[in-house]
Amino acid sequence: MKLVRRGDRSALRELFDRHHRQVFGFVLGRLGDADPSEDVAQEVFIRVWRYRDSYDTDRRFLPWLYRITRNLLSDSKSGPVLDSPGNDAPSSHLPPDEQFEERQRAEKVRSAVLGLPPAQREVLLLSRWSGMTYREIGDIVGCSEGAVKVRVHRALEALRSPLAPLRED
């Protein structure tokens, strides 16, 4: 990020290559539709470039990146719509019947996650997609590390029952 701050566009490309997939996955978890999620993920890196001078190089990059992502999602006033069909293309190497089953499982997971309270859903997505610590997630969402732990735990507990049949398959 130090090189990006100096105006090095190739360093920005490297950051994009390294973190785009994580950002896209988090945004997709919030929006549920691949095309708008890709647009938002790209806009995140445009903002990284635009606001590169505000980045504190003494701090970790990922929390700053996800704060930009979260702010962009809030600015767009797009609430989570995880139940958009057809976003999880099953692996094409699977036979058609297994592709169908994989798509069905993905829809069950999406529906269960959509049923979580927004605060639990957000910290769960951040904890699973970002690789950040609970403390860093807490800084982003404005709560303590302990509160993040509780929210993640409650989210996982809430998902246990509706997703139990998937573990048996």
Short mmCIF file of N, CA and C in Angstrom, two decimals:
data_model
loop_
_atom_site.label_atom_id
_atom_site.label_comp_id
_atom_site.label_asym_id
_atom_site.label_seq_id
_atom_site.Cartn_x
_atom_site.Cartn_y
_atom_site.Cartn_z
N MET A 1 0.83 -1.19 0.00
CA MET A 1 0.00 0.00 0.00
C MET A 1 0.88 1.26 0.00
N LYS A 2 2.08 1.13 0.52
CA LYS A 2 2.99 2.28 0.50
C LYS A 2 3.27 2.72 -0.94
N LEU A 3 3.43 1.76 -1.84
CA LEU A 3 3.66 2.09 -3.24
C LEU A 3 2.43 2.73 -3.87
N VAL A 4 1.26 2.25 -3.50
CA VAL A 4 0.02 2.83 -4.01
C VAL A 4 -0.08 4.29 -3.56
N ARG A 5 0.27 4.54 -2.31
CA ARG A 5 0.24 5.92 -1.80
C ARG A 5 1.15 6.83 -2.60
N ARG A 6 2.22 6.28 -3.15
CA ARG A 6 3.15 7.07 -3.96
C ARG A 6 2.67 7.22 -5.40
N GLY A 7 1.53 6.61 -5.73
CA GLY A 7 0.99 6.75 -7.08
C GLY A 7 1.34 5.62 -8.03
N ASP A 8 1.79 4.50 -7.51
CA ASP A 8 2.19 3.36 -8.33
C ASP A 8 0.96 2.53 -8.71
N ARG A 9 0.53 2.68 -9.96
CA ARG A 9 -0.67 1.97 -10.42
C ARG A 9 -0.46 0.46 -10.50
N SER A 10 0.75 0.02 -10.76
CA SER A 10 1.00 -1.43 -10.81
C SER A 10 0.85 -2.04 -9.41
N ALA A 11 1.17 -1.27 -8.38
CA ALA A 11 0.96 -1.75 -7.00
C ALA A 11 -0.53 -1.85 -6.70
N LEU A 12 -1.31 -0.92 -7.25
CA LEU A 12 -2.77 -1.01 -7.09
C LEU A 12 -3.28 -2.28 -7.78
N ARG A 13 -2.76 -2.57 -8.95
CA ARG A 13 -3.17 -3.78 -9.67
C ARG A 13 -2.85 -5.03 -8.84
N GLU A 14 -1.70 -5.01 -8.18
CA GLU A 14 -1.32 -6.14 -7.34
C GLU A 14 -2.28 -6.28 -6.15
N LEU A 15 -2.64 -5.16 -5.54
CA LEU A 15 -3.63 -5.20 -4.45
C LEU A 15 -4.96 -5.74 -4.96
N PHE A 16 -5.36 -5.27 -6.13
CA PHE A 16 -6.61 -5.74 -6.73
C PHE A 16 -6.54 -7.25 -6.94
N ASP A 17 -5.48 -7.73 -7.54
CA ASP A 17 -5.34 -9.16 -7.81
C ASP A 17 -5.36 -9.97 -6.52
N ARG A 18 -4.78 -9.44 -5.47
CA ARG A 18 -4.67 -10.16 -4.21
C ARG A 18 -5.99 -10.16 -3.43
N HIS A 19 -6.76 -9.07 -3.49
CA HIS A 19 -7.90 -8.92 -2.60
C HIS A 19 -9.27 -8.86 -3.28
N HIS A 20 -9.30 -8.78 -4.59
CA HIS A 20 -10.58 -8.64 -5.28
C HIS A 20 -11.55 -9.77 -4.97
N ARG A 21 -11.06 -10.98 -4.99
CA ARG A 21 -11.94 -12.14 -4.76
C ARG A 21 -12.61 -12.07 -3.39
N GLN A 22 -11.84 -11.69 -2.36
CA GLN A 22 -12.41 -11.57 -1.02
C GLN A 22 -13.46 -10.47 -0.96
N VAL A 23 -13.14 -9.32 -1.54
CA VAL A 23 -14.08 -8.20 -1.53
C VAL A 23 -15.33 -8.59 -2.30
N PHE A 24 -15.16 -9.17 -3.47
CA PHE A 24 -16.31 -9.60 -4.27
C PHE A 24 -17.18 -10.58 -3.49
N GLY A 25 -16.56 -11.55 -2.82
CA GLY A 25 -17.32 -12.53 -2.04
C GLY A 25 -18.12 -11.89 -0.93
N PHE A 26 -17.51 -10.93 -0.24
CA PHE A 26 -18.22 -10.23 0.83
C PHE A 26 -19.39 -9.43 0.26
N VAL A 27 -19.16 -8.71 -0.82
CA VAL A 27 -20.22 -7.90 -1.43
C VAL A 27 -21.32 -8.80 -1.97
N LEU A 28 -20.95 -9.91 -2.60
CA LEU A 28 -21.95 -10.85 -3.10
C LEU A 28 -22.81 -11.38 -1.95
N GLY A 29 -22.19 -11.62 -0.82
CA GLY A 29 -22.95 -12.05 0.36
C GLY A 29 -23.93 -11.02 0.84
N ARG A 30 -23.64 -9.76 0.60
CA ARG A 30 -24.55 -8.69 1.00
C ARG A 30 -25.61 -8.41 -0.06
N LEU A 31 -25.21 -8.41 -1.34
CA LEU A 31 -26.14 -8.04 -2.40
C LEU A 31 -26.82 -9.24 -3.04
N GLY A 32 -26.13 -10.36 -3.12
CA GLY A 32 -26.72 -11.57 -3.66
C GLY A 32 -26.80 -11.65 -5.16
N ASP A 33 -26.28 -10.67 -5.87
CA ASP A 33 -26.34 -10.66 -7.33
C ASP A 33 -24.94 -10.37 -7.86
N ALA A 34 -24.44 -11.21 -8.73
CA ALA A 34 -23.05 -11.14 -9.16
C ALA A 34 -22.70 -9.86 -9.91
N ASP A 35 -23.56 -9.41 -10.81
CA ASP A 35 -23.21 -8.23 -11.62
C ASP A 35 -23.06 -6.97 -10.78
N PRO A 36 -24.06 -6.61 -9.96
CA PRO A 36 -23.86 -5.43 -9.11
C PRO A 36 -22.72 -5.62 -8.11
N SER A 37 -22.51 -6.85 -7.66
CA SER A 37 -21.42 -7.11 -6.72
C SER A 37 -20.07 -6.84 -7.38
N GLU A 38 -19.93 -7.22 -8.63
CA GLU A 38 -18.69 -6.96 -9.35
C GLU A 38 -18.48 -5.45 -9.51
N ASP A 39 -19.56 -4.73 -9.82
CA ASP A 39 -19.45 -3.27 -9.94
C ASP A 39 -19.00 -2.64 -8.64
N VAL A 40 -19.59 -3.07 -7.53
CA VAL A 40 -19.22 -2.52 -6.22
C VAL A 40 -17.78 -2.88 -5.89
N ALA A 41 -17.38 -4.12 -6.14
CA ALA A 41 -16.01 -4.54 -5.84
C ALA A 41 -15.00 -3.71 -6.63
N GLN A 42 -15.30 -3.41 -7.87
CA GLN A 42 -14.40 -2.58 -8.66
C GLN A 42 -14.37 -1.15 -8.13
N GLU A 43 -15.53 -0.64 -7.74
CA GLU A 43 -15.60 0.71 -7.18
C GLU A 43 -14.79 0.81 -5.88
N VAL A 44 -14.74 -0.27 -5.11
CA VAL A 44 -13.94 -0.28 -3.89
C VAL A 44 -12.48 0.05 -4.23
N PHE A 45 -11.95 -0.56 -5.27
CA PHE A 45 -10.55 -0.33 -5.61
C PHE A 45 -10.33 1.03 -6.26
N ILE A 46 -11.35 1.55 -6.91
CA ILE A 46 -11.28 2.94 -7.39
C ILE A 46 -11.15 3.88 -6.20
N ARG A 47 -11.91 3.59 -5.15
CA ARG A 47 -11.84 4.42 -3.95
C ARG A 47 -10.52 4.22 -3.20
N VAL A 48 -9.98 3.02 -3.24
CA VAL A 48 -8.65 2.81 -2.64
C VAL A 48 -7.66 3.77 -3.30
N TRP A 49 -7.72 3.86 -4.62
CA TRP A 49 -6.84 4.77 -5.34
C TRP A 49 -7.15 6.23 -4.99
N ARG A 50 -8.41 6.57 -5.02
CA ARG A 50 -8.83 7.96 -4.78
C ARG A 50 -8.44 8.43 -3.37
N TYR A 51 -8.59 7.55 -2.38
CA TYR A 51 -8.35 7.93 -0.99
C TYR A 51 -7.04 7.38 -0.44
N ARG A 52 -6.12 7.03 -1.33
CA ARG A 52 -4.87 6.42 -0.90
C ARG A 52 -4.08 7.29 0.08
N ASP A 53 -4.22 8.60 -0.03
CA ASP A 53 -3.48 9.48 0.88
C ASP A 53 -4.03 9.44 2.31
N SER A 54 -5.25 8.97 2.48
CA SER A 54 -5.83 8.91 3.83
C SER A 54 -5.47 7.61 4.55
N TYR A 55 -4.83 6.68 3.85
CA TYR A 55 -4.47 5.40 4.47
C TYR A 55 -3.28 5.59 5.40
N ASP A 56 -3.39 5.08 6.60
CA ASP A 56 -2.31 5.12 7.60
C ASP A 56 -1.48 3.86 7.43
N THR A 57 -0.26 4.00 6.94
CA THR A 57 0.58 2.84 6.64
C THR A 57 1.04 2.10 7.90
N ASP A 58 0.78 2.67 9.07
CA ASP A 58 1.10 1.98 10.31
C ASP A 58 0.00 0.99 10.71
N ARG A 59 -1.10 1.03 10.00
CA ARG A 59 -2.23 0.13 10.30
C ARG A 59 -2.34 -0.93 9.22
N ARG A 60 -3.09 -1.98 9.55
CA ARG A 60 -3.30 -3.06 8.58
C ARG A 60 -4.21 -2.59 7.46
N PHE A 61 -3.96 -3.14 6.29
CA PHE A 61 -4.69 -2.74 5.09
C PHE A 61 -6.11 -3.29 5.05
N LEU A 62 -6.31 -4.57 5.41
CA LEU A 62 -7.62 -5.19 5.25
C LEU A 62 -8.75 -4.47 5.98
N PRO A 63 -8.57 -4.08 7.24
CA PRO A 63 -9.68 -3.35 7.88
C PRO A 63 -10.04 -2.06 7.13
N TRP A 64 -9.03 -1.36 6.63
CA TRP A 64 -9.29 -0.14 5.86
C TRP A 64 -10.05 -0.47 4.58
N LEU A 65 -9.63 -1.53 3.90
CA LEU A 65 -10.29 -1.96 2.67
C LEU A 65 -11.75 -2.32 2.92
N TYR A 66 -12.02 -3.07 3.99
CA TYR A 66 -13.39 -3.47 4.28
C TYR A 66 -14.23 -2.31 4.80
N ARG A 67 -13.60 -1.33 5.42
CA ARG A 67 -14.35 -0.14 5.83
C ARG A 67 -14.82 0.61 4.59
N ILE A 68 -13.96 0.71 3.58
CA ILE A 68 -14.36 1.32 2.30
C ILE A 68 -15.51 0.53 1.69
N THR A 69 -15.38 -0.79 1.70
CA THR A 69 -16.41 -1.66 1.12
C THR A 69 -17.73 -1.47 1.85
N ARG A 70 -17.69 -1.49 3.15
CA ARG A 70 -18.90 -1.35 3.96
C ARG A 70 -19.54 0.03 3.73
N ASN A 71 -18.72 1.07 3.70
CA ASN A 71 -19.25 2.41 3.45
C ASN A 71 -19.87 2.52 2.07
N LEU A 72 -19.25 1.91 1.10
CA LEU A 72 -19.80 1.94 -0.26
C LEU A 72 -21.14 1.22 -0.31
N LEU A 73 -21.25 0.10 0.37
CA LEU A 73 -22.53 -0.61 0.42
C LEU A 73 -23.59 0.23 1.13
N SER A 74 -23.21 0.93 2.18
CA SER A 74 -24.16 1.79 2.89
C SER A 74 -24.56 2.98 2.03
N ASP A 75 -23.58 3.55 1.32
CA ASP A 75 -23.86 4.70 0.46
C ASP A 75 -24.84 4.35 -0.65
N SER A 76 -24.74 3.13 -1.15
CA SER A 76 -25.60 2.73 -2.26
C SER A 76 -27.01 2.40 -1.81
N LYS A 77 -27.22 2.38 -0.49
CA LYS A 77 -28.53 2.09 0.09
C LYS A 77 -29.06 0.73 -0.36
N SER A 78 -28.15 -0.15 -0.74
CA SER A 78 -28.56 -1.49 -1.16
C SER A 78 -28.54 -2.41 0.04
N GLY A 79 -29.69 -2.86 0.44
CA GLY A 79 -29.75 -3.82 1.52
C GLY A 79 -29.39 -5.19 1.02
N PRO A 80 -29.14 -6.11 1.93
CA PRO A 80 -28.80 -7.46 1.49
C PRO A 80 -29.98 -8.16 0.84
N VAL A 81 -29.76 -8.72 -0.29
CA VAL A 81 -30.78 -9.50 -0.98
C VAL A 81 -30.16 -10.82 -1.39
N LEU A 82 -29.89 -11.62 -0.41
CA LEU A 82 -29.17 -12.86 -0.65
C LEU A 82 -29.95 -13.90 -1.41
N ASP A 83 -31.24 -13.68 -1.59
CA ASP A 83 -32.03 -14.74 -2.18
C ASP A 83 -32.20 -14.60 -3.68
N SER A 84 -31.35 -13.85 -4.36
CA SER A 84 -31.44 -13.78 -5.80
C SER A 84 -31.06 -15.13 -6.40
N PRO A 85 -31.90 -15.71 -7.25
CA PRO A 85 -31.59 -17.02 -7.80
C PRO A 85 -30.51 -16.95 -8.86
N GLY A 86 -29.85 -18.08 -9.03
CA GLY A 86 -28.94 -18.23 -10.15
C GLY A 86 -27.57 -17.62 -9.99
N ASN A 87 -27.17 -17.27 -8.79
CA ASN A 87 -25.86 -16.66 -8.61
C ASN A 87 -24.77 -17.66 -8.32
N ASP A 88 -25.11 -18.81 -7.92
CA ASP A 88 -24.11 -19.81 -7.60
C ASP A 88 -24.07 -20.84 -8.72
N ALA A 89 -23.24 -20.59 -9.69
CA ALA A 89 -23.11 -21.54 -10.78
C ALA A 89 -22.39 -22.76 -10.24
N PRO A 90 -23.02 -23.92 -10.29
CA PRO A 90 -22.37 -25.11 -9.78
C PRO A 90 -21.17 -25.47 -10.64
N SER A 91 -20.29 -26.22 -10.06
CA SER A 91 -19.11 -26.65 -10.79
C SER A 91 -19.52 -27.40 -12.04
N SER A 92 -18.99 -26.97 -13.17
CA SER A 92 -19.40 -27.57 -14.44
C SER A 92 -18.86 -28.98 -14.61
N HIS A 93 -17.92 -29.38 -13.77
CA HIS A 93 -17.38 -30.73 -13.90
C HIS A 93 -18.28 -31.77 -13.24
N LEU A 94 -19.31 -31.32 -12.56
CA LEU A 94 -20.24 -32.25 -11.90
C LEU A 94 -21.31 -32.71 -12.87
N PRO A 95 -21.82 -33.92 -12.68
CA PRO A 95 -22.96 -34.37 -13.49
C PRO A 95 -24.17 -33.47 -13.23
N PRO A 96 -25.10 -33.37 -14.17
CA PRO A 96 -26.24 -32.47 -14.02
C PRO A 96 -27.04 -32.66 -12.73
N ASP A 97 -27.25 -33.91 -12.30
CA ASP A 97 -28.02 -34.11 -11.08
C ASP A 97 -27.28 -33.57 -9.86
N GLU A 98 -25.95 -33.70 -9.85
CA GLU A 98 -25.18 -33.15 -8.73
C GLU A 98 -25.11 -31.63 -8.80
N GLN A 99 -25.09 -31.07 -10.01
CA GLN A 99 -25.14 -29.62 -10.15
C GLN A 99 -26.44 -29.08 -9.56
N PHE A 100 -27.54 -29.77 -9.84
CA PHE A 100 -28.83 -29.36 -9.30
C PHE A 100 -28.81 -29.40 -7.77
N GLU A 101 -28.28 -30.50 -7.22
CA GLU A 101 -28.21 -30.63 -5.76
C GLU A 101 -27.32 -29.55 -5.15
N GLU A 102 -26.22 -29.24 -5.80
CA GLU A 102 -25.32 -28.19 -5.30
C GLU A 102 -26.04 -26.84 -5.31
N ARG A 103 -26.78 -26.58 -6.36
CA ARG A 103 -27.54 -25.32 -6.45
C ARG A 103 -28.60 -25.26 -5.35
N GLN A 104 -29.25 -26.38 -5.09
CA GLN A 104 -30.26 -26.44 -4.02
C GLN A 104 -29.62 -26.17 -2.66
N ARG A 105 -28.47 -26.78 -2.41
CA ARG A 105 -27.77 -26.54 -1.14
C ARG A 105 -27.39 -25.06 -1.00
N ALA A 106 -26.90 -24.48 -2.07
CA ALA A 106 -26.51 -23.06 -2.03
C ALA A 106 -27.72 -22.18 -1.72
N GLU A 107 -28.86 -22.50 -2.28
CA GLU A 107 -30.07 -21.72 -2.01
C GLU A 107 -30.51 -21.86 -0.55
N LYS A 108 -30.35 -23.06 0.02
CA LYS A 108 -30.70 -23.25 1.43
C LYS A 108 -29.78 -22.44 2.33
N VAL A 109 -28.50 -22.44 2.02
CA VAL A 109 -27.54 -21.65 2.80
C VAL A 109 -27.87 -20.17 2.66
N ARG A 110 -28.10 -19.72 1.45
CA ARG A 110 -28.42 -18.31 1.20
C ARG A 110 -29.67 -17.90 1.97
N SER A 111 -30.67 -18.72 1.93
CA SER A 111 -31.91 -18.42 2.65
C SER A 111 -31.69 -18.36 4.16
N ALA A 112 -30.90 -19.29 4.67
CA ALA A 112 -30.63 -19.31 6.12
C ALA A 112 -29.83 -18.07 6.53
N VAL A 113 -28.85 -17.70 5.74
CA VAL A 113 -28.05 -16.52 6.06
C VAL A 113 -28.91 -15.26 5.96
N LEU A 114 -29.78 -15.21 4.97
CA LEU A 114 -30.68 -14.07 4.83
C LEU A 114 -31.57 -13.91 6.06
N GLY A 115 -31.90 -15.01 6.71
CA GLY A 115 -32.74 -14.96 7.90
C GLY A 115 -32.05 -14.44 9.15
N LEU A 116 -30.74 -14.27 9.09
CA LEU A 116 -30.01 -13.75 10.24
C LEU A 116 -30.27 -12.26 10.42
N PRO A 117 -30.23 -11.78 11.65
CA PRO A 117 -30.29 -10.33 11.85
C PRO A 117 -29.10 -9.67 11.13
N PRO A 118 -29.29 -8.47 10.59
CA PRO A 118 -28.23 -7.83 9.80
C PRO A 118 -26.88 -7.74 10.52
N ALA A 119 -26.87 -7.43 11.81
CA ALA A 119 -25.59 -7.31 12.53
C ALA A 119 -24.86 -8.64 12.59
N GLN A 120 -25.60 -9.73 12.78
CA GLN A 120 -24.98 -11.06 12.81
C GLN A 120 -24.51 -11.45 11.41
N ARG A 121 -25.33 -11.18 10.42
CA ARG A 121 -24.99 -11.54 9.04
C ARG A 121 -23.69 -10.84 8.61
N GLU A 122 -23.59 -9.55 8.93
CA GLU A 122 -22.42 -8.80 8.51
C GLU A 122 -21.13 -9.32 9.14
N VAL A 123 -21.13 -9.54 10.46
CA VAL A 123 -19.89 -10.01 11.10
C VAL A 123 -19.56 -11.43 10.66
N LEU A 124 -20.58 -12.24 10.40
CA LEU A 124 -20.32 -13.60 9.92
C LEU A 124 -19.64 -13.54 8.55
N LEU A 125 -20.18 -12.73 7.65
CA LEU A 125 -19.58 -12.61 6.32
C LEU A 125 -18.16 -12.06 6.41
N LEU A 126 -17.96 -11.04 7.24
CA LEU A 126 -16.61 -10.48 7.39
C LEU A 126 -15.65 -11.51 7.97
N SER A 127 -16.10 -12.25 8.97
CA SER A 127 -15.19 -13.20 9.61
C SER A 127 -14.84 -14.36 8.68
N ARG A 128 -15.73 -14.70 7.78
CA ARG A 128 -15.47 -15.84 6.90
C ARG A 128 -14.77 -15.44 5.61
N TRP A 129 -14.90 -14.19 5.16
CA TRP A 129 -14.34 -13.78 3.88
C TRP A 129 -13.07 -12.95 3.99
N SER A 130 -12.86 -12.28 5.12
CA SER A 130 -11.81 -11.27 5.15
C SER A 130 -10.48 -11.73 5.73
N GLY A 131 -10.51 -12.71 6.63
CA GLY A 131 -9.28 -13.09 7.30
C GLY A 131 -8.88 -12.12 8.40
N MET A 132 -9.77 -11.20 8.75
CA MET A 132 -9.47 -10.23 9.80
C MET A 132 -9.76 -10.82 11.17
N THR A 133 -9.15 -10.21 12.17
CA THR A 133 -9.42 -10.61 13.55
C THR A 133 -10.76 -10.04 13.99
N TYR A 134 -11.29 -10.59 15.07
CA TYR A 134 -12.54 -10.05 15.61
C TYR A 134 -12.36 -8.59 16.04
N ARG A 135 -11.20 -8.25 16.56
CA ARG A 135 -10.94 -6.87 16.96
C ARG A 135 -11.03 -5.94 15.75
N GLU A 136 -10.43 -6.34 14.63
CA GLU A 136 -10.46 -5.52 13.42
C GLU A 136 -11.89 -5.40 12.88
N ILE A 137 -12.63 -6.49 12.93
CA ILE A 137 -14.03 -6.44 12.50
C ILE A 137 -14.81 -5.50 13.41
N GLY A 138 -14.55 -5.57 14.71
CA GLY A 138 -15.20 -4.67 15.65
C GLY A 138 -14.93 -3.21 15.34
N ASP A 139 -13.70 -2.90 14.96
CA ASP A 139 -13.36 -1.53 14.58
C ASP A 139 -14.17 -1.08 13.37
N ILE A 140 -14.37 -1.98 12.43
CA ILE A 140 -15.11 -1.65 11.22
C ILE A 140 -16.59 -1.44 11.51
N VAL A 141 -17.19 -2.34 12.29
CA VAL A 141 -18.64 -2.27 12.51
C VAL A 141 -19.00 -1.45 13.74
N GLY A 142 -18.00 -1.00 14.49
CA GLY A 142 -18.26 -0.12 15.61
C GLY A 142 -18.71 -0.81 16.88
N CYS A 143 -18.12 -1.96 17.17
CA CYS A 143 -18.44 -2.64 18.43
C CYS A 143 -17.17 -3.32 18.95
N SER A 144 -17.25 -3.85 20.15
CA SER A 144 -16.08 -4.47 20.77
C SER A 144 -15.78 -5.83 20.15
N GLU A 145 -14.57 -6.29 20.40
CA GLU A 145 -14.17 -7.63 19.97
C GLU A 145 -15.10 -8.68 20.56
N GLY A 146 -15.45 -8.51 21.83
CA GLY A 146 -16.36 -9.45 22.49
C GLY A 146 -17.72 -9.49 21.83
N ALA A 147 -18.22 -8.31 21.44
CA ALA A 147 -19.53 -8.26 20.77
C ALA A 147 -19.47 -8.97 19.42
N VAL A 148 -18.36 -8.84 18.72
CA VAL A 148 -18.21 -9.54 17.44
C VAL A 148 -18.23 -11.04 17.67
N LYS A 149 -17.50 -11.51 18.68
CA LYS A 149 -17.49 -12.94 18.99
C LYS A 149 -18.89 -13.45 19.28
N VAL A 150 -19.63 -12.68 20.06
CA VAL A 150 -20.99 -13.07 20.41
C VAL A 150 -21.86 -13.12 19.17
N ARG A 151 -21.76 -12.11 18.31
CA ARG A 151 -22.58 -12.07 17.09
C ARG A 151 -22.26 -13.25 16.17
N VAL A 152 -20.98 -13.54 16.00
CA VAL A 152 -20.60 -14.68 15.14
C VAL A 152 -21.12 -15.97 15.75
N HIS A 153 -20.94 -16.14 17.05
CA HIS A 153 -21.42 -17.35 17.72
C HIS A 153 -22.93 -17.49 17.55
N ARG A 154 -23.66 -16.41 17.78
CA ARG A 154 -25.12 -16.47 17.64
C ARG A 154 -25.54 -16.75 16.20
N ALA A 155 -24.81 -16.18 15.25
CA ALA A 155 -25.12 -16.44 13.85
C ALA A 155 -24.92 -17.91 13.52
N LEU A 156 -23.81 -18.47 13.97
CA LEU A 156 -23.54 -19.89 13.71
C LEU A 156 -24.57 -20.78 14.40
N GLU A 157 -24.95 -20.42 15.61
CA GLU A 157 -25.99 -21.19 16.32
C GLU A 157 -27.32 -21.10 15.58
N ALA A 158 -27.64 -19.91 15.09
CA ALA A 158 -28.90 -19.74 14.36
C ALA A 158 -28.91 -20.53 13.05
N LEU A 159 -27.75 -20.73 12.46
CA LEU A 159 -27.65 -21.48 11.20
C LEU A 159 -27.62 -22.99 11.42
N ARG A 160 -27.27 -23.41 12.62
CA ARG A 160 -27.11 -24.84 12.90
C ARG A 160 -28.36 -25.64 12.56
N SER A 161 -29.50 -25.23 13.04
CA SER A 161 -30.73 -25.99 12.84
C SER A 161 -31.19 -26.00 11.38
N PRO A 162 -31.31 -24.82 10.73
CA PRO A 162 -31.78 -24.87 9.35
C PRO A 162 -30.83 -25.56 8.38
N LEU A 163 -29.54 -25.59 8.73
CA LEU A 163 -28.57 -26.21 7.83
C LEU A 163 -28.21 -27.64 8.22
N ALA A 164 -28.77 -28.13 9.32
CA ALA A 164 -28.47 -29.50 9.78
C ALA A 164 -28.75 -30.55 8.70
N PRO A 165 -29.85 -30.46 7.96
CA PRO A 165 -30.09 -31.48 6.93
C PRO A 165 -28.99 -31.52 5.86
N LEU A 166 -28.32 -30.42 5.63
CA LEU A 166 -27.25 -30.40 4.63
C LEU A 166 -26.04 -31.21 5.08
N ARG A 167 -25.80 -31.25 6.38
CA ARG A 167 -24.68 -32.02 6.91
C ARG A 167 -24.95 -33.51 6.82
N GLU A 168 -26.22 -33.88 6.81
CA GLU A 168 -26.59 -35.30 6.75
C GLU A 168 -26.52 -35.84 5.33
N ASP A 169 -26.61 -34.93 4.33
CA ASP A 169 -26.61 -35.37 2.92
C ASP A 169 -25.29 -35.94 2.51
#
